[in-house]
PDB file of C-alpha atoms and ligand atoms in Angstrom:
ATOM      1  CA  MET A   8       0.000   0.000   0.000  1.00  0.00           C
ATOM      2  CA  ASP A   9       1.168   3.475  -0.814  1.00  0.00           C
ATOM      3  CA  LYS A  10       1.336   5.489   2.352  1.00  0.00           C
ATOM      4  CA  HIS A  11       1.606   8.758   0.533  1.00  0.00           C
ATOM      5  CA  MET A  12      -1.022  11.363   1.188  1.00  0.00           C
ATOM      6  CA  TYR A  13      -2.696  11.925  -2.121  1.00  0.00           C
ATOM      7  CA  GLU A  14      -4.900  14.922  -2.537  1.00  0.00           C
ATOM      8  CA  GLN A  15      -7.278  15.700  -5.313  1.00  0.00           C
ATOM      9  CA  CYS A  16      -6.074  18.551  -7.445  1.00  0.00           C
ATOM     10  CA  GLY A  17      -8.695  21.245  -7.865  1.00  0.00           C
ATOM     11  CA  ILE A  18      -7.634  21.922 -11.430  1.00  0.00           C
ATOM     12  CA  CYS A  19      -7.075  18.590 -13.159  1.00  0.00           C
ATOM     13  CA  GLU A  20      -9.051  16.689 -10.490  1.00  0.00           C
ATOM     14  CA  GLU A  21      -6.465  13.939 -10.312  1.00  0.00           C
ATOM     15  CA  LYS A  22      -5.009  12.587  -7.100  1.00  0.00           C
ATOM     16  CA  LYS A  23      -1.475  13.841  -6.765  1.00  0.00           C
ATOM     17  CA  PRO A  24       1.106  13.470  -3.990  1.00  0.00           C
ATOM     18  CA  TYR A  25       2.759  16.847  -4.400  1.00  0.00           C
ATOM     19  CA  GLY A  26       1.371  20.321  -4.775  1.00  0.00           C
ATOM     20  CA  ILE A  27       0.510  23.548  -3.066  1.00  0.00           C
ATOM     21  CA  HIS A  28      -2.532  24.868  -1.290  1.00  0.00           C
ATOM     22  CA  LEU A  29      -3.972  28.044  -2.652  1.00  0.00           C
ATOM     23  CA  TYR A  30      -6.917  29.283  -0.617  1.00  0.00           C
ATOM     24  CA  HIS A  31      -9.271  26.322  -0.329  1.00  0.00           C
ATOM     25  CA  LEU A  32      -7.743  24.540  -3.276  1.00  0.00           C
ATOM     26  CA  PHE A  33      -5.039  21.952  -3.644  1.00  0.00           C
ATOM     27  CA  ILE A  34      -3.046  22.420  -6.829  1.00  0.00           C
ATOM     28  CA  CYS A  35      -0.704  19.699  -8.011  1.00  0.00           C
ATOM     29  CA  GLN A  36       2.796  20.468  -9.192  1.00  0.00           C
ATOM     30  CA  ASP A  37       1.866  19.990 -12.827  1.00  0.00           C
ATOM     31  CA  CYS A  38      -1.014  22.425 -12.675  1.00  0.00           C
ATOM     32  CA  GLU A  39       0.987  24.916 -10.657  1.00  0.00           C
ATOM     33  CA  TYR A  40       3.652  24.832 -13.348  1.00  0.00           C
ATOM     34  CA  ASN A  41       1.056  25.219 -16.064  1.00  0.00           C
ATOM     35  CA  MET A  42      -0.560  28.152 -14.313  1.00  0.00           C
ATOM     36  CA  VAL A  43       2.716  29.951 -13.856  1.00  0.00           C
ATOM     37  CA  HIS A  44       3.438  29.497 -17.549  1.00  0.00           C
ATOM     38  CA  THR A  45       0.024  30.571 -18.734  1.00  0.00           C
ATOM     39  CA  GLU A  46      -0.428  34.068 -20.100  1.00  0.00           C
ATOM     40  CA  PRO A  47      -3.440  36.018 -18.784  1.00  0.00           C
ATOM     41  CA  ARG A  48      -4.695  36.380 -22.356  1.00  0.00           C
ATOM     42  CA  GLU A  49      -4.892  32.646 -22.835  1.00  0.00           C
ATOM     43  CA  VAL A  50      -8.251  30.946 -22.492  1.00  0.00           C
ATOM     44  CA  LYS A  51      -6.764  28.428 -20.103  1.00  0.00           C
ATOM     45  CA  TYR A  52      -5.980  31.217 -17.670  1.00  0.00           C
ATOM     46  CA  GLN A  53      -9.666  32.053 -17.329  1.00  0.00           C
ATOM     47  CA  TYR A  54     -10.309  28.405 -16.619  1.00  0.00           C
ATOM     48  CA  TYR A  55      -7.814  28.509 -13.779  1.00  0.00           C
ATOM     49  CA  LEU A  56      -9.361  31.666 -12.384  1.00  0.00           C
ATOM     50  CA  GLU A  57     -12.746  29.980 -12.403  1.00  0.00           C
ATOM     51  CA  LYS A  58     -11.296  27.081 -10.458  1.00  0.00           C
ATOM     52  CA  LEU A  59      -9.649  29.394  -7.985  1.00  0.00           C
ATOM     53  CA  LYS A  60     -12.804  31.280  -7.128  1.00  0.00           C
ATOM     54  CA  PRO A  61     -13.475  31.016  -3.435  1.00  0.00           C
ATOM     55  CA  VAL A  62     -16.335  28.744  -2.487  1.00  0.00           C
ATOM     56  CA  THR A  63     -18.073  31.597  -0.808  1.00  0.00           C
ATOM     57  CA  ARG A  64     -19.129  33.977  -3.501  1.00  0.00           C
ATOM     58  CA  PRO A  65     -21.021  37.188  -2.922  1.00  0.00           C
ATOM     59  CA  THR A  66     -24.729  36.789  -3.348  1.00  0.00           C
ATOM     60  CA  LEU A  67     -26.054  38.265  -6.521  1.00  0.00           C
ATOM     61  CA  TYR A  68     -29.035  40.570  -6.205  1.00  0.00           C
ATOM     62  CA  SER A  69     -31.046  41.193  -9.326  1.00  0.00           C
TER      63      SER A  69
HETATM   64 ZN1  LIG B 102      -3.534  19.138 -11.239  1.00  0.00          ZN
END
């Protein structure tokens, strides 16, 4: 049995042993690297921002 603590990455949603915690989210090394090397103008960047949104969002009044 692998004793390693695997956590589910909030970006790729795979269980990874290594990564960082950003706010409420665990981000694996691969995704962290990808994020760092993603330009804000890229579509992927928006995807990451969506994932990084805090769980508690302000209530929308309409
Ligand atoms: Zn990941």
